[in-house]
Tab-separated table of C-alpha atoms in Angstrom:
chain	number	residue	atom	x	y	z
A	26	MET	CA	20.229	-59.757	-39.722
A	27	SER	CA	21.932	-58.610	-42.784
A	28	VAL	CA	26.044	-58.216	-42.734
A	29	GLY	CA	27.126	-54.439	-42.435
A	30	MET	CA	23.499	-53.330	-40.414
A	31	THR	CA	23.825	-51.657	-36.881
A	32	PRO	CA	21.470	-53.491	-34.662
A	33	ARG	CA	18.588	-51.197	-33.482
A	34	THR	CA	18.723	-50.033	-29.710
A	35	ARG	CA	15.173	-50.021	-28.092
A	36	VAL	CA	14.403	-47.010	-26.040
A	37	THR	CA	11.974	-47.369	-23.323
A	38	ARG	CA	10.149	-43.927	-21.897
A	39	ASP	CA	8.982	-43.702	-18.474
A	40	SER	CA	5.686	-42.366	-18.742
A	41	THR	CA	6.191	-39.614	-16.031
A	42	THR	CA	9.280	-38.089	-17.592
A	43	ALA	CA	7.176	-35.895	-19.888
A	44	PRO	CA	5.126	-34.302	-17.328
A	45	ARG	CA	8.153	-33.955	-14.948
A	46	LEU	CA	10.051	-32.229	-17.723
A	47	ALA	CA	7.071	-29.796	-18.481
A	48	ALA	CA	6.795	-28.920	-14.779
A	49	HIS	CA	10.463	-28.244	-14.573
A	50	LEU	CA	10.610	-26.243	-17.695
A	51	LEU	CA	7.362	-24.026	-16.524
A	52	ALA	CA	9.182	-23.421	-13.121
A	53	CYS	CA	12.005	-22.052	-15.094
A	54	PHE	CA	10.120	-19.823	-17.280
A	55	LEU	CA	8.403	-18.460	-14.094
A	56	LEU	CA	11.745	-17.918	-12.423
A	57	ALA	CA	13.158	-16.212	-15.512
A	58	ALA	CA	10.045	-14.039	-15.672
A	59	THR	CA	9.765	-13.085	-12.337
A	60	VAL	CA	13.497	-12.104	-11.710
A	61	PRO	CA	14.615	-9.400	-14.224
A	62	ALA	CA	18.113	-8.800	-14.636
A	63	GLN	CA	18.071	-5.527	-12.749
A	64	ALA	CA	14.852	-4.705	-11.180
A	65	VAL	CA	13.776	-1.158	-10.744
A	66	ASP	CA	11.926	0.209	-7.936
A	67	THR	CA	9.289	3.105	-8.776
A	68	VAL	CA	7.770	5.398	-6.390
A	69	THR	CA	4.694	7.218	-7.739
A	70	LEU	CA	4.219	10.957	-6.543
A	71	THR	CA	0.749	12.444	-5.881
A	72	ASN	CA	1.264	14.564	-8.953
A	73	GLY	CA	1.756	11.613	-11.013
A	74	GLU	CA	5.331	11.779	-11.506
A	75	GLU	CA	7.169	8.414	-11.334
A	76	VAL	CA	10.707	8.324	-9.524
A	77	GLU	CA	12.656	5.055	-10.590
A	78	GLY	CA	15.779	3.649	-8.655
A	79	ALA	CA	16.534	1.545	-5.575
A	80	ILE	CA	14.531	2.042	-2.602
A	81	THR	CA	16.842	1.869	0.157
A	82	SER	CA	14.326	2.523	3.267
A	83	LEU	CA	10.604	2.211	3.888
A	84	ALA	CA	8.819	3.888	6.987
A	85	PRO	CA	5.462	4.790	7.998
A	86	GLY	CA	6.312	8.568	7.337
A	87	ASP	CA	8.773	8.431	4.155
A	88	VAL	CA	10.252	6.376	1.661
A	89	GLU	CA	13.742	6.625	0.626
A	90	ILE	CA	14.999	5.951	-2.903
A	91	GLU	CA	18.459	5.819	-4.612
A	92	GLN	CA	18.260	7.226	-8.064
A	93	GLU	CA	21.597	6.604	-9.240
A	94	PRO	CA	23.535	3.576	-8.228
A	95	GLY	CA	26.052	4.578	-5.674
A	96	GLY	CA	24.272	7.869	-5.158
A	97	ARG	CA	22.772	9.533	-2.065
A	98	PRO	CA	19.447	8.182	-1.120
A	99	GLU	CA	16.661	10.823	-1.319
A	100	LYS	CA	13.816	10.945	1.078
A	101	ILE	CA	10.018	11.160	-0.026
A	102	SER	CA	7.266	12.181	2.478
A	103	ILE	CA	4.630	9.447	2.645
A	104	ALA	CA	2.202	12.503	2.114
A	105	ALA	CA	3.460	13.059	-1.282
A	106	VAL	CA	3.486	9.226	-2.234
A	107	ARG	CA	0.651	7.932	-4.411
A	108	ASP	CA	2.020	4.336	-5.140
A	109	VAL	CA	5.425	2.347	-4.374
A	110	ARG	CA	5.911	-0.477	-6.671
A	111	PHE	CA	8.958	-3.040	-6.247
A	112	GLY	CA	10.752	-3.986	-9.540
A	113	ASP	CA	10.632	-7.817	-8.598
A	114	GLU	CA	7.007	-7.723	-7.565
A	115	PRO	CA	4.426	-9.860	-9.670
A	116	GLU	CA	1.981	-7.879	-12.025
A	117	GLY	CA	-0.912	-9.596	-10.122
A	118	LEU	CA	0.523	-7.821	-6.867
A	119	SER	CA	0.602	-4.504	-8.535
A	120	SER	CA	-2.849	-4.720	-9.843
A	121	GLY	CA	-4.473	-6.084	-6.774
A	122	ARG	CA	-2.838	-3.106	-4.905
A	123	ALA	CA	-4.457	-0.583	-7.403
A	124	LEU	CA	-7.683	-2.098	-6.652
A	125	LEU	CA	-7.071	-1.908	-3.005
A	126	GLU	CA	-6.783	1.629	-3.327
A	127	ARG	CA	-9.951	2.112	-5.071
A	128	ARG	CA	-11.826	-0.080	-2.304
A	129	ASP	CA	-12.449	-2.864	-4.571
A	130	GLY	CA	-11.769	-5.762	-2.155
A	131	PRO	CA	-13.085	-8.641	-4.444
A	132	GLY	CA	-11.131	-7.307	-7.420
A	133	ALA	CA	-8.017	-7.281	-5.352
A	134	VAL	CA	-8.352	-10.788	-4.261
A	135	ALA	CA	-9.278	-12.062	-7.605
A	136	GLU	CA	-6.038	-10.121	-8.908
A	137	LEU	CA	-3.908	-11.617	-6.244
A	138	GLU	CA	-5.227	-15.219	-6.925
A	139	LYS	CA	-3.712	-14.774	-10.311
A	140	ILE	CA	-0.031	-15.036	-8.769
A	141	ALA	CA	1.820	-18.489	-9.347
A	142	LYS	CA	3.068	-19.722	-5.973
A	143	ILE	CA	6.848	-19.917	-7.292
A	144	GLU	CA	6.548	-16.188	-7.720
A	145	LEU	CA	6.349	-15.746	-3.921
A	146	GLN	CA	8.618	-18.220	-2.754
A	147	GLU	CA	11.900	-17.139	-0.955
A	148	GLY	CA	14.500	-16.901	-3.303
A	149	VAL	CA	12.373	-15.589	-5.954
A	150	ALA	CA	10.420	-12.880	-4.184
A	151	GLY	CA	12.346	-10.749	-1.542
A	152	PRO	CA	11.066	-10.148	1.826
A	153	ARG	CA	9.722	-6.653	0.779
A	154	VAL	CA	7.478	-8.426	-1.735
A	155	ARG	CA	6.327	-11.120	0.480
A	156	GLN	CA	5.237	-8.573	3.125
A	157	GLU	CA	3.574	-6.393	0.542
A	158	HIS	CA	1.676	-9.227	-0.569
A	159	ALA	CA	0.498	-10.252	2.859
A	160	PHE	CA	-0.598	-6.502	3.422
A	161	VAL	CA	-2.495	-6.501	0.140
A	162	LYS	CA	-4.072	-9.955	1.043
A	163	VAL	CA	-5.361	-9.223	4.489
A	164	ALA	CA	-6.582	-5.682	3.469
A	165	ALA	CA	-8.536	-7.074	0.356
A	166	GLU	CA	-9.697	-9.936	2.159
A	167	ALA	CA	-11.216	-7.564	5.104
A	168	LEU	CA	-12.903	-5.530	2.420
A	169	ALA	CA	-14.619	-8.230	0.671
A	170	ALA	CA	-15.569	-10.454	3.762
A	171	GLY	CA	-19.192	-10.734	4.024
A	172	PRO	CA	-21.064	-9.918	7.318
A	173	GLU	CA	-20.197	-13.281	8.968
A	174	ARG	CA	-16.674	-13.135	8.288
A	175	ARG	CA	-16.138	-9.389	8.538
A	176	PRO	CA	-15.103	-9.317	12.385
A	177	ALA	CA	-12.476	-12.128	11.861
A	178	ALA	CA	-10.997	-10.359	8.827
A	179	ILE	CA	-10.984	-6.877	10.743
A	180	THR	CA	-9.228	-8.861	13.531
A	181	ALA	CA	-6.445	-10.114	10.922
A	182	LEU	CA	-5.980	-6.357	9.604
A	183	ALA	CA	-5.351	-5.079	13.135
A	184	GLU	CA	-3.048	-7.797	14.132
A	185	PHE	CA	-0.884	-7.446	10.670
A	186	LEU	CA	-0.755	-3.225	11.225
A	187	ASP	CA	0.401	-4.331	15.029
A	188	ARG	CA	3.068	-6.705	13.943
A	189	ASN	CA	4.175	-4.298	11.261
A	190	ALA	CA	4.055	-0.809	12.644
A	191	ARG	CA	6.931	0.327	10.683
A	192	SER	CA	5.606	-0.490	7.098
A	193	HIS	CA	4.937	2.376	4.691
A	194	HIS	CA	1.452	1.249	4.592
A	195	TYR	CA	0.823	1.720	8.233
A	196	TYR	CA	-1.222	4.943	8.372
A	197	ALA	CA	-3.201	3.599	5.140
A	198	GLY	CA	-3.960	0.545	6.893
A	199	GLN	CA	-4.998	2.085	9.954
A	200	GLU	CA	-7.455	4.631	7.933
A	201	LEU	CA	-8.759	1.330	6.192
A	202	LEU	CA	-9.151	-0.206	9.627
A	203	GLY	CA	-11.296	2.575	10.957
A	204	GLU	CA	-13.328	2.562	7.750
A	205	LEU	CA	-14.248	-1.054	8.347
A	206	LEU	CA	-14.840	-0.411	12.202
A	207	ALA	CA	-17.409	2.400	11.393
A	208	GLU	CA	-19.206	0.048	8.982
A	209	SER	CA	-19.440	-2.212	11.487
A	210	GLY	CA	-20.625	0.350	14.072
A	211	ASP	CA	-17.821	0.295	16.510
A	212	PHE	CA	-17.253	3.832	16.236
A	213	SER	CA	-15.048	4.104	19.296
A	214	ALA	CA	-12.469	1.378	17.805
A	215	ALA	CA	-12.572	3.203	14.515
A	216	ALA	CA	-11.654	6.550	16.222
A	217	ALA	CA	-8.643	4.795	17.766
A	218	ALA	CA	-7.516	3.706	14.341
A	219	TYR	CA	-7.913	7.269	13.197
A	220	GLU	CA	-5.657	8.655	15.886
A	221	GLN	CA	-2.831	6.882	14.729
A	222	LEU	CA	-2.746	8.764	11.779
A	223	ASP	CA	-2.008	11.858	14.242
A	224	ARG	CA	1.594	10.418	14.307
A	225	GLY	CA	2.433	11.132	11.004
A	226	PRO	CA	3.022	13.716	8.421
A	227	LEU	CA	1.133	17.113	8.882
A	228	ALA	CA	-1.080	15.885	6.176
A	229	LEU	CA	-2.313	12.982	8.035
A	230	ARG	CA	-2.493	14.885	11.259
A	231	ILE	CA	-4.868	17.094	9.676
A	232	ARG	CA	-6.567	14.032	8.014
A	233	SER	CA	-7.013	12.435	11.361
A	234	ALA	CA	-9.025	15.010	12.712
A	235	ASN	CA	-11.170	14.922	9.694
A	236	LEU	CA	-11.734	11.458	9.760
A	237	GLN	CA	-12.731	11.636	13.450
A	238	ALA	CA	-15.207	14.397	12.853
A	239	GLY	CA	-16.678	12.365	10.147
A	240	LEU	CA	-17.232	9.592	12.718
A	241	LEU	CA	-19.195	12.198	14.547
A	242	ILE	CA	-21.064	13.248	11.486
A	243	ARG	CA	-22.500	9.646	11.139
A	244	GLN	CA	-23.572	9.624	14.790
A	245	GLU	CA	-25.172	13.256	14.289
A	246	ARG	CA	-22.966	14.646	16.690
A	247	TYR	CA	-22.774	17.741	14.776
A	248	ALA	CA	-21.728	20.369	17.196
A	249	GLU	CA	-18.885	18.096	18.283
A	250	ALA	CA	-17.878	17.312	14.797
A	251	ALA	CA	-17.662	21.241	14.132
A	252	ARG	CA	-15.125	21.496	17.014
A	253	GLU	CA	-13.205	18.603	15.747
A	254	PHE	CA	-12.834	20.300	12.347
A	255	ALA	CA	-12.101	23.648	13.880
A	256	ALA	CA	-9.296	21.665	15.758
A	257	ALA	CA	-8.079	20.555	12.362
A	258	GLU	CA	-8.288	23.991	10.754
A	259	ARG	CA	-6.193	25.397	13.617
A	260	ILE	CA	-3.125	23.201	13.221
A	261	PRO	CA	-0.305	25.350	12.056
A	262	MET	CA	0.813	25.096	8.572
A	263	PRO	CA	4.503	25.634	8.089
A	264	GLU	CA	5.887	28.200	5.115
A	265	LEU	CA	8.243	26.379	2.776
A	266	GLY	CA	11.875	27.381	3.737
A	267	LYS	CA	14.487	27.967	1.066
A	268	PRO	CA	14.321	25.914	-1.886
A	269	SER	CA	16.320	22.353	-1.441
A	270	LYS	CA	19.220	21.844	-3.694
A	271	ASN	CA	18.118	18.187	-4.141
A	272	GLN	CA	14.748	18.591	-6.645
A	273	LEU	CA	13.094	15.595	-5.550
A	274	GLU	CA	13.285	16.513	-1.836
A	275	GLN	CA	12.025	19.918	-2.848
A	276	THR	CA	9.357	18.193	-4.764
A	277	SER	CA	8.181	16.110	-1.952
A	278	GLN	CA	7.877	19.118	0.363
A	279	GLU	CA	5.728	21.136	-1.870
A	280	LEU	CA	3.650	17.983	-2.651
A	281	ALA	CA	3.111	17.123	0.932
A	282	LEU	CA	2.247	20.628	1.850
A	283	ALA	CA	-0.272	20.854	-0.977
A	284	THR	CA	-1.910	17.465	0.516
A	285	ALA	CA	-1.956	19.422	3.989
A	286	ILE	CA	-3.649	22.390	2.278
A	287	SER	CA	-6.083	20.293	0.789
A	288	GLU	CA	-6.842	18.476	4.019
A	289	ARG	CA	-7.340	21.879	5.643
A	290	GLN	CA	-9.951	23.194	3.214
A	291	SER	CA	-11.914	19.993	3.783
A	292	ALA	CA	-11.834	20.702	7.558
A	293	VAL	CA	-13.148	24.389	6.778
A	294	LEU	CA	-15.988	22.974	4.553
A	295	GLY	CA	-17.029	20.243	7.140
A	296	LYS	CA	-17.231	22.577	9.952
A	297	ALA	CA	-19.285	25.003	7.852
A	298	ARG	CA	-21.686	22.137	7.082
A	299	CYS	CA	-21.855	20.958	10.662
A	300	LEU	CA	-22.736	24.558	11.956
A	301	ALA	CA	-25.509	24.885	9.312
A	302	LYS	CA	-26.859	21.712	10.790
A	303	THR	CA	-26.727	23.168	14.482
A	304	GLY	CA	-28.099	26.555	13.347
């Protein structure tokens, strides 16, 4: 060695270091991408309007959202809600739920499969997001199931709804359950599922009767279906009271009433078709 030269230090690398580092960096990236600094929840109304803020309460019949930090939570009827999106939910969950709404079970399942496991881990996703994922998954799998797997998938959906009777998806889930049971030929169980909607807001009570009338039509029991539609038509329609000082709650009332009126019109048309069948 020449005088004044510093000896070279030999560095040995562990062959597993690079893969471990890459995995760690990927996890950190996903974590950062999935937890925004300030997640904003969004409630989409039936008129397309989006209401942003922090959802403070979820129930079968309504959603409460705080539009301003520290403000008063405002209640929105579930009959006025088209979609609820949590600020910290993965994109695959949002798109999967949209496909489920369109009754595209296989498409919804495919979207959920794109979600990385870390995005649903405790500490990354909150309990609301994990429950949302569980609902969309069990509902989509029930829709996508073939004849052999359909009975077990229907049972799984029914059990989920029993365990989560306070979910804001409860009535929509019961309607889907009724559809699947009707397709399977179990009209009695389908009617029982549709009856659950009778516990909801006015629009859902009318829809409950309309859906049960639809089951009777599938069985060519037109006279009974006409009576069911007539019962739906007779459900009293409330008048809007004095305008609320809260614009969002006023809009909710108006949209929920509009949905109820639409369901009532469906009942009137359904009764007419059944009477035409019976002569």
